[in-house]
Backbone as JSON Lines, residues from 0, in Angstrom:
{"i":0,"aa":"X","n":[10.16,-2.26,7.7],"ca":[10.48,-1.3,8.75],"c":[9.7,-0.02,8.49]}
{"i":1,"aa":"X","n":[9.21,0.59,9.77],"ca":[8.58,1.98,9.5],"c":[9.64,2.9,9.37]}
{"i":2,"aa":"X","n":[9.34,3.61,8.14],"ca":[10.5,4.87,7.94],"c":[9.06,6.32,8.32]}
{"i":3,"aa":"X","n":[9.99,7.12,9.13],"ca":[8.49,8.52,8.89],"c":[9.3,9.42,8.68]}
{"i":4,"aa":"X","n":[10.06,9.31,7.88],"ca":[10.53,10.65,7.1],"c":[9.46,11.52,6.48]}
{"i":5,"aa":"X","n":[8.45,11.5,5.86],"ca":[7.25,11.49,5.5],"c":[6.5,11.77,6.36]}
{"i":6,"aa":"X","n":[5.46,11.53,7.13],"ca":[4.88,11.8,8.05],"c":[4.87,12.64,8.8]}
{"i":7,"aa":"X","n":[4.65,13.85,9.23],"ca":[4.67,14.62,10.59],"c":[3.57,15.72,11.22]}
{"i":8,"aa":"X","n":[3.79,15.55,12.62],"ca":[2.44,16.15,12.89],"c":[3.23,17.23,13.61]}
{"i":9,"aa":"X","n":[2.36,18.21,13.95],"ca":[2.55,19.37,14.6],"c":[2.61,19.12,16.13]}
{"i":10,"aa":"X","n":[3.46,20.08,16.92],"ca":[3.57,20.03,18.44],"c":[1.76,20.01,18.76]}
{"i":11,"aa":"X","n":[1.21,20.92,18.78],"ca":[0.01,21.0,19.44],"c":[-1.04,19.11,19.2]}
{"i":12,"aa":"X","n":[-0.6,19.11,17.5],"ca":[-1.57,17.61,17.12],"c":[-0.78,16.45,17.89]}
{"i":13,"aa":"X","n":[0.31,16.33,18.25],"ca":[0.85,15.22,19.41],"c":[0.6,15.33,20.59]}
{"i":14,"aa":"X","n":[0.42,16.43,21.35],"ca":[-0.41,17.08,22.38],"c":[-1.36,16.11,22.16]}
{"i":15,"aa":"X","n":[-2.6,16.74,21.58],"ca":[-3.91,16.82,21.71],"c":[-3.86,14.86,21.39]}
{"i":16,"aa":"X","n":[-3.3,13.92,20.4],"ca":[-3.14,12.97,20.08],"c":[-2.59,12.08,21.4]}
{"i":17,"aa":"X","n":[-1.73,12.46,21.91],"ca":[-1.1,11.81,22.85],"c":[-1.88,11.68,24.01]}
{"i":18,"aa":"X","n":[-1.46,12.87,25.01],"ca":[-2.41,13.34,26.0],"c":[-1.48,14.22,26.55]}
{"i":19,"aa":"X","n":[-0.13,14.23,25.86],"ca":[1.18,14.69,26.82],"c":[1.07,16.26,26.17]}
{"i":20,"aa":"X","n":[0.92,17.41,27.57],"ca":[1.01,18.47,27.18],"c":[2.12,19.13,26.49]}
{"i":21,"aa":"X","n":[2.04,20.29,25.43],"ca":[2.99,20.78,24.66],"c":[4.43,21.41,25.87]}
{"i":22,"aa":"X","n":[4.14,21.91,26.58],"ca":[4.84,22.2,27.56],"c":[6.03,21.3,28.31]}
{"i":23,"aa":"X","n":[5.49,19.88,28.12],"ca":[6.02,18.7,28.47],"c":[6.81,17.87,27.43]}
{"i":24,"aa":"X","n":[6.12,17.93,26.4],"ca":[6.68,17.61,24.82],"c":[7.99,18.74,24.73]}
{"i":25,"aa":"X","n":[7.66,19.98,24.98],"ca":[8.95,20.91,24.72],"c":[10.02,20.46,25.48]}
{"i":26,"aa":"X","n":[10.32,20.11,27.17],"ca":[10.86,19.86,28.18],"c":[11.69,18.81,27.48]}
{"i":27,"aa":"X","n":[10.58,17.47,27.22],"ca":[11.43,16.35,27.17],"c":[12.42,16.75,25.53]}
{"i":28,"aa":"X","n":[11.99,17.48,25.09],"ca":[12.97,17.42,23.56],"c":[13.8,18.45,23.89]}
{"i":29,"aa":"X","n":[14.28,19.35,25.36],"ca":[15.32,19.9,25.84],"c":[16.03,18.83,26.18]}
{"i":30,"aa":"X","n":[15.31,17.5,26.96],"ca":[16.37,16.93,27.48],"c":[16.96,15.8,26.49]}
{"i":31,"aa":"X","n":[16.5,15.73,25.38],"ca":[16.73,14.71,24.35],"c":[16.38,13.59,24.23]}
{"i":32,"aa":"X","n":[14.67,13.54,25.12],"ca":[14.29,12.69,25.18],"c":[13.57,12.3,23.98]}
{"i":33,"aa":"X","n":[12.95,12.88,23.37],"ca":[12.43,12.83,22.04],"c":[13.15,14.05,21.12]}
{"i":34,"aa":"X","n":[12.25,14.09,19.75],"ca":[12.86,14.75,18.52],"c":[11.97,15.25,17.78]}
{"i":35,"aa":"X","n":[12.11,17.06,17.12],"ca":[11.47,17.38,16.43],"c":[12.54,18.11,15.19]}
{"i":36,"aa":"X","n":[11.63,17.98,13.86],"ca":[12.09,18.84,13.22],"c":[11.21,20.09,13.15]}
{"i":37,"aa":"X","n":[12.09,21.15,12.89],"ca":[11.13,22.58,12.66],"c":[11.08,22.84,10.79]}
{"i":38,"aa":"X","n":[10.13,24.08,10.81],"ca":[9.84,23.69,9.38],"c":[10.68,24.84,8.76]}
{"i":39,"aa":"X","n":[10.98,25.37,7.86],"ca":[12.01,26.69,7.1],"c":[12.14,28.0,7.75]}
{"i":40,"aa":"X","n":[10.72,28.26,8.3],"ca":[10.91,29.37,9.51],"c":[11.69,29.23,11.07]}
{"i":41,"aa":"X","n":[11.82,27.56,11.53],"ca":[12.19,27.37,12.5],"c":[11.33,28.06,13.72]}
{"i":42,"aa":"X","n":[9.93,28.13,13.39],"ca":[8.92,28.0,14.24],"c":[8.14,26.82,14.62]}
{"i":43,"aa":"X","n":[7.96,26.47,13.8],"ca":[7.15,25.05,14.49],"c":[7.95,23.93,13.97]}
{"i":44,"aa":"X","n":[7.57,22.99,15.54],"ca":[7.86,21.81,15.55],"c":[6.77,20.56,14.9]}
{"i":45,"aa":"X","n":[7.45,19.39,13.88],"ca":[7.09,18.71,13.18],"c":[7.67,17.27,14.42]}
{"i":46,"aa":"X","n":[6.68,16.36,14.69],"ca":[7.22,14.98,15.37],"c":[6.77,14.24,13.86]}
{"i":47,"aa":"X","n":[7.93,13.04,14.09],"ca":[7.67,11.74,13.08],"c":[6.65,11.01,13.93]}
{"i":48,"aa":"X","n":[6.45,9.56,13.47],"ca":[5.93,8.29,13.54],"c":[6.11,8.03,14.6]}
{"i":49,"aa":"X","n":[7.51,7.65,14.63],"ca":[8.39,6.89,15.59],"c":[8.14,7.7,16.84]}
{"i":50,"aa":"X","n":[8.4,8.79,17.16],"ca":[8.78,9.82,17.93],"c":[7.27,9.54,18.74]}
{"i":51,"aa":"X","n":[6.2,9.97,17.93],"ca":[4.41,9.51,18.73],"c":[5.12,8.34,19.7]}
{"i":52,"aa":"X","n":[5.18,7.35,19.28],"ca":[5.32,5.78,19.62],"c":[5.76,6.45,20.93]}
{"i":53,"aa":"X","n":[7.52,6.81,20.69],"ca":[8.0,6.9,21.85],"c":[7.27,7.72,23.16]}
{"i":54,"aa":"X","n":[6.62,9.22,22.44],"ca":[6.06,9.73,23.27],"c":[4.8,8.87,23.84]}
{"i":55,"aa":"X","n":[3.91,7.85,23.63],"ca":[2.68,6.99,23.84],"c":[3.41,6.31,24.82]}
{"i":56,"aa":"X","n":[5.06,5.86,24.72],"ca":[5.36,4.59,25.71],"c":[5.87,5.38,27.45]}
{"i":57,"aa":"X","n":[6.54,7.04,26.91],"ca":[6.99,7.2,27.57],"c":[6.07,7.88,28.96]}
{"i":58,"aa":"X","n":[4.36,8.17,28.02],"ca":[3.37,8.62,28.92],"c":[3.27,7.3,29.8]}
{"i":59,"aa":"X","n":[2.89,6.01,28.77],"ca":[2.35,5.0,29.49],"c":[3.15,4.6,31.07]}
{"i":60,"aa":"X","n":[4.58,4.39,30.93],"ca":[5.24,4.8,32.1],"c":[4.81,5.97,33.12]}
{"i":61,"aa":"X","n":[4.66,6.55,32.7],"ca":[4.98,7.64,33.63],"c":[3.61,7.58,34.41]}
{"i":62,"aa":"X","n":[2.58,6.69,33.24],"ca":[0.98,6.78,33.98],"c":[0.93,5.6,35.09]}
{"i":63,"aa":"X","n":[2.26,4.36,34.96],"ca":[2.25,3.52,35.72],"c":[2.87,4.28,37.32]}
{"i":64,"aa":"X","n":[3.55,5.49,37.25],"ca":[4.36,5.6,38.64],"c":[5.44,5.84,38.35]}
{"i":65,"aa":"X","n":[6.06,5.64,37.33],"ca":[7.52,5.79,36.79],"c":[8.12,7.05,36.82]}
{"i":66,"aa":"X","n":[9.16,7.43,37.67],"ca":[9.56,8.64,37.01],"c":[9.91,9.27,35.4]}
{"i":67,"aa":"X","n":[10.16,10.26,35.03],"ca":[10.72,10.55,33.58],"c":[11.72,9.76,33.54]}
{"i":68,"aa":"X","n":[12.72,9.68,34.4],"ca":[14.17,9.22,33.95],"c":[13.94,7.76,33.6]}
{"i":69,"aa":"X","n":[13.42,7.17,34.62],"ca":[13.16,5.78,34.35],"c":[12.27,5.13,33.23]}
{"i":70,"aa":"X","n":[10.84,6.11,32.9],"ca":[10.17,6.47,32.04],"c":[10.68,6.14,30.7]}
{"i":71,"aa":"X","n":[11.82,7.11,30.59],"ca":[11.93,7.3,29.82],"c":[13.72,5.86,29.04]}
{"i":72,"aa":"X","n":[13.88,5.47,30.02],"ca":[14.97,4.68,30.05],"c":[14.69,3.01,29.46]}
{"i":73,"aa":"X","n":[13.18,2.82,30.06],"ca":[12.17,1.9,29.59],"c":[11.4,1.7,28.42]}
{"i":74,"aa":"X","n":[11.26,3.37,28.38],"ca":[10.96,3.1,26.51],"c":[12.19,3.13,25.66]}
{"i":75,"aa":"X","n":[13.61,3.7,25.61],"ca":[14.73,3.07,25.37],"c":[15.3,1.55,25.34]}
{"i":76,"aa":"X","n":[14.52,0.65,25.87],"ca":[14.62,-0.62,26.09],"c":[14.05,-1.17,25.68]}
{"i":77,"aa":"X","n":[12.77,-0.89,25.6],"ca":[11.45,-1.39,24.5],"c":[12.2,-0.74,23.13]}
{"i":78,"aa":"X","n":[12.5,0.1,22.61],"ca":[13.17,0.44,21.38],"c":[14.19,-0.56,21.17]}
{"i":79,"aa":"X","n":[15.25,-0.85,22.05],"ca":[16.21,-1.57,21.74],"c":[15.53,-2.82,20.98]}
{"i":80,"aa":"X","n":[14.77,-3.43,22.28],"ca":[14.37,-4.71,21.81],"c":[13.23,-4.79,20.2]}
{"i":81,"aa":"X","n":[12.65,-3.8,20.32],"ca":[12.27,-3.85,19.14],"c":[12.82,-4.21,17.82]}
{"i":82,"aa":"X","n":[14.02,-3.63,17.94],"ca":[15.17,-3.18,16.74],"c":[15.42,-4.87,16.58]}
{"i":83,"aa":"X","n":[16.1,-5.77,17.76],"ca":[16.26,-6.86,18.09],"c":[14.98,-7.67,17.16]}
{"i":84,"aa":"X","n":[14.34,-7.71,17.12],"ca":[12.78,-8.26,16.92],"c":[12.95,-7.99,15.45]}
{"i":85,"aa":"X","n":[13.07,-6.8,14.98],"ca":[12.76,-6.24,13.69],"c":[13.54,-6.76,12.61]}
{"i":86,"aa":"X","n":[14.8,-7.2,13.2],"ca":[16.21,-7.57,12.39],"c":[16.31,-9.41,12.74]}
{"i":87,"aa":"X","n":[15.85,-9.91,13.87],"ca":[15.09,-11.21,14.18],"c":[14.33,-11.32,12.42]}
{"i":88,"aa":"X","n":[13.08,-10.52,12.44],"ca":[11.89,-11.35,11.33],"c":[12.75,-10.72,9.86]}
{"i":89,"aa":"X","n":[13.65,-9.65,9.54],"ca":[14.44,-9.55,8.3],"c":[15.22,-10.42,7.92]}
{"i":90,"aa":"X","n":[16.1,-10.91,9.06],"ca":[17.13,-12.49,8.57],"c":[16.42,-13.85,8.71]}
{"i":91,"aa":"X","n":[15.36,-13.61,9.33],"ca":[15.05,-15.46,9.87],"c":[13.71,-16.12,8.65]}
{"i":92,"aa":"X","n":[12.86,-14.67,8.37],"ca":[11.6,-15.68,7.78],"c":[11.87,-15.25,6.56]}
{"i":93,"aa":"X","n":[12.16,-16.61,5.69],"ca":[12.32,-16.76,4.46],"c":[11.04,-16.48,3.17]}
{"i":94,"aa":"X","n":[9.41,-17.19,3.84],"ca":[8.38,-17.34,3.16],"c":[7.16,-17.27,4.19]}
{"i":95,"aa":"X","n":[6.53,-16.52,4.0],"ca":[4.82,-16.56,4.64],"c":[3.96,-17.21,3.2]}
{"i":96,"aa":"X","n":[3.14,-18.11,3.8],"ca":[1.95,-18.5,2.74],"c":[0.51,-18.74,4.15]}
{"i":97,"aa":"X","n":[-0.83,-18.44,3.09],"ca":[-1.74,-18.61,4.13],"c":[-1.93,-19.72,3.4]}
{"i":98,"aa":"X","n":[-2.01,-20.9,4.7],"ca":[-2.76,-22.44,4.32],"c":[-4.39,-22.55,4.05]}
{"i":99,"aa":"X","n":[-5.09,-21.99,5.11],"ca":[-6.59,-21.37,4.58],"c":[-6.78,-20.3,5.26]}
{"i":100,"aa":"X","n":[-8.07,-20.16,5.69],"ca":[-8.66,-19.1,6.19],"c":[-8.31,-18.78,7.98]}
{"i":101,"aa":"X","n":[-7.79,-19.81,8.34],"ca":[-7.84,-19.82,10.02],"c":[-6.2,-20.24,10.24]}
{"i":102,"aa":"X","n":[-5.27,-20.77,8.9],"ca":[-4.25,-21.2,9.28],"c":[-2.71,-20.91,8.18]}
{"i":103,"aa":"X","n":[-1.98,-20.15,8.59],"ca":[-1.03,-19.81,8.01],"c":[0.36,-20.26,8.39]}
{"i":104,"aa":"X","n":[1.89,-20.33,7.02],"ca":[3.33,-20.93,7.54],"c":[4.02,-20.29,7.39]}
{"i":105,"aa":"X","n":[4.61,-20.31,8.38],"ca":[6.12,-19.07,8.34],"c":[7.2,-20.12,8.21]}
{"i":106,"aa":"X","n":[8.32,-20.22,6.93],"ca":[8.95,-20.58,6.76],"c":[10.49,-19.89,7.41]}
{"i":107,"aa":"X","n":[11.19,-20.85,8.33],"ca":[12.16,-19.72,9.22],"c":[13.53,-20.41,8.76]}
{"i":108,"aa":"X","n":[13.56,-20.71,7.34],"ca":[14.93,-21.6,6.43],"c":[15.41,-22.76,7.43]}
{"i":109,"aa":"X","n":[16.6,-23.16,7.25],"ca":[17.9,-24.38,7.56],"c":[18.08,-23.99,9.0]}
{"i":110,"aa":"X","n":[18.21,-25.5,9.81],"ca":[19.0,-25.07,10.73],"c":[20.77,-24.37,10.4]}
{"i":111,"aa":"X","n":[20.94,-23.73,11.18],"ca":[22.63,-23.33,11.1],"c":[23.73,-24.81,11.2]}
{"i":112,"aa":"X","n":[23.19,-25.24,12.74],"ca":[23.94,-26.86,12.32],"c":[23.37,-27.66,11.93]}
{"i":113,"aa":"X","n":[22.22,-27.79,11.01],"ca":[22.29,-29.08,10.23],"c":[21.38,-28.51,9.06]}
{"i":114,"aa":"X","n":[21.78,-27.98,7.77],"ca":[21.55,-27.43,6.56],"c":[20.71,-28.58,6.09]}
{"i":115,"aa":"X","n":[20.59,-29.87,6.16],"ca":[19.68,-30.32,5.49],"c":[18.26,-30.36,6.86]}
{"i":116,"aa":"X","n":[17.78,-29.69,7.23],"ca":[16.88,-29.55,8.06],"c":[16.13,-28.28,7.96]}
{"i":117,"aa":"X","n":[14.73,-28.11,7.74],"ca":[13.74,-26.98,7.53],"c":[13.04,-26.34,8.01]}
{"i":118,"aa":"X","n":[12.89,-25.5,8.88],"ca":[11.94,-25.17,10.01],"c":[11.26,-24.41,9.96]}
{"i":119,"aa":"X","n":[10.01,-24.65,10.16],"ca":[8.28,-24.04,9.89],"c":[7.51,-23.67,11.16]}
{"i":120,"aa":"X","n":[6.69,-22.95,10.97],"ca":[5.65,-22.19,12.23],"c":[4.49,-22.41,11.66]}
{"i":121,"aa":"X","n":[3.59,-22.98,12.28],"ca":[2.53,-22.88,11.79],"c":[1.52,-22.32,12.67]}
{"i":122,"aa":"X","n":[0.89,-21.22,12.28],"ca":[-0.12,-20.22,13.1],"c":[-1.1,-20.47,13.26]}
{"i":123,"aa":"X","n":[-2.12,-20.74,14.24],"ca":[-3.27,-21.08,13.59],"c":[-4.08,-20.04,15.06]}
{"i":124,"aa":"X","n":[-5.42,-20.64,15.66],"ca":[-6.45,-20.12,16.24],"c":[-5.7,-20.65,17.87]}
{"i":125,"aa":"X","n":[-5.19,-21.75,17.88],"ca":[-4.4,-22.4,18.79],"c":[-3.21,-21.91,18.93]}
{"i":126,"aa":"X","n":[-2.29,-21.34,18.56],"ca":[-1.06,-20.43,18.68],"c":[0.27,-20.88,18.06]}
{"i":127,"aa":"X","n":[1.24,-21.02,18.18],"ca":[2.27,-20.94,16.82],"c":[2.66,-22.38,17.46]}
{"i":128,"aa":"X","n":[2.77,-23.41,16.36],"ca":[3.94,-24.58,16.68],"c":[4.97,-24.71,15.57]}
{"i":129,"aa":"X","n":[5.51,-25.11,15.71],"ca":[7.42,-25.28,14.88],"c":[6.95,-26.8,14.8]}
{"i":130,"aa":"X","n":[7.45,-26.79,13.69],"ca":[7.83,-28.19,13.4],"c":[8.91,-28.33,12.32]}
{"i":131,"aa":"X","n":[9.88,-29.23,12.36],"ca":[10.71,-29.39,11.26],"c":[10.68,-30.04,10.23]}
{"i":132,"aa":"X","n":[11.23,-30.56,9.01],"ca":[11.38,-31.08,7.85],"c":[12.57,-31.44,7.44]}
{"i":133,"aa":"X","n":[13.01,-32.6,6.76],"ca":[14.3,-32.43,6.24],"c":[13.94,-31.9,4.55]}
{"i":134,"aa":"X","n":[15.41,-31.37,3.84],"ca":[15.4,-30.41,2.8],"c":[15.1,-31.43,1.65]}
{"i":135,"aa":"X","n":[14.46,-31.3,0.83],"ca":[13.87,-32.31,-0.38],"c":[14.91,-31.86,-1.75]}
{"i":136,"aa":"X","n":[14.64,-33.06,-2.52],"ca":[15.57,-31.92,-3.82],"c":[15.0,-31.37,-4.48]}
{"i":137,"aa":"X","n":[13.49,-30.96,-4.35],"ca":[12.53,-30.41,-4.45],"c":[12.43,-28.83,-3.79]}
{"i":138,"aa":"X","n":[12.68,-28.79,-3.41],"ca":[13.11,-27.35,-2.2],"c":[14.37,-26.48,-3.09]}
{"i":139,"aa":"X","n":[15.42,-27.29,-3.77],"ca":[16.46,-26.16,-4.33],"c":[15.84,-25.29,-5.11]}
């Protein structure tokens, strides 16, 4: 998972990075659409990692036609699902190994109903196939 506790750029460098004016960056972090920290003087604003992202998704909307609200409701949804996704590949893939140069296995453990059963992804130039295995006594 990306943590950006660490990381931060200045209001003007997310500006100039983004494309979204400081003026607009200030607005949306009135309305709580995004987040800054300020630094010991409580003059300038510091954005994380995350916060870019959001501001990149919430321009990209808005460059499609989108209002802010909706804009911004859509990159809330793309966040959700992310989170979904993120906590998906933390519980499910047990083992990555690369097979060679063009072909790699994602090991995704036991089925839930049937524990002696093994299920694999295999990646290649052609795109992901699953295939299963039963559990060997080789595998404990």
């Amino acid at each position: 998972m990306i943590k950006d506790n660490k990381l931060r750029i200045s209001m003007s460098e997310m500006a100039r990075v983004t494309g979204v004016s400081t003026s607009q960056l200030r607005y949306w972090e009135r309305k709580g659409y995004i987040h800054s920290r300020q630094d010991d003087k409580n003059k300038n604003h510091y954005f994380g990692l995350l916060t870019m992202f959001s501001v990149f998704t919430i321009k990209y909307f808005l460059d499609q036609g989108f209002t802010l609200t909706v804009a911004v409701k859509k990159e809330r949804q793309r966040k959700a699902l992310g989170r979904i996704f993120r906590e998906f590949f933390a519980d499910q893939i047990k083992d990555v190994k690369q097979l060679d140069d063009q072909k790699g296995e994602v090991d995704l453990g036991t089925l839930a109903d049937d524990p002696g059963t093994e299920v694999y992804a295999i990646v290649d130039q052609q795109g992901t196939h699953l295939y299963c295995r039963p559990v060997t006594k080789d595998d404990d």
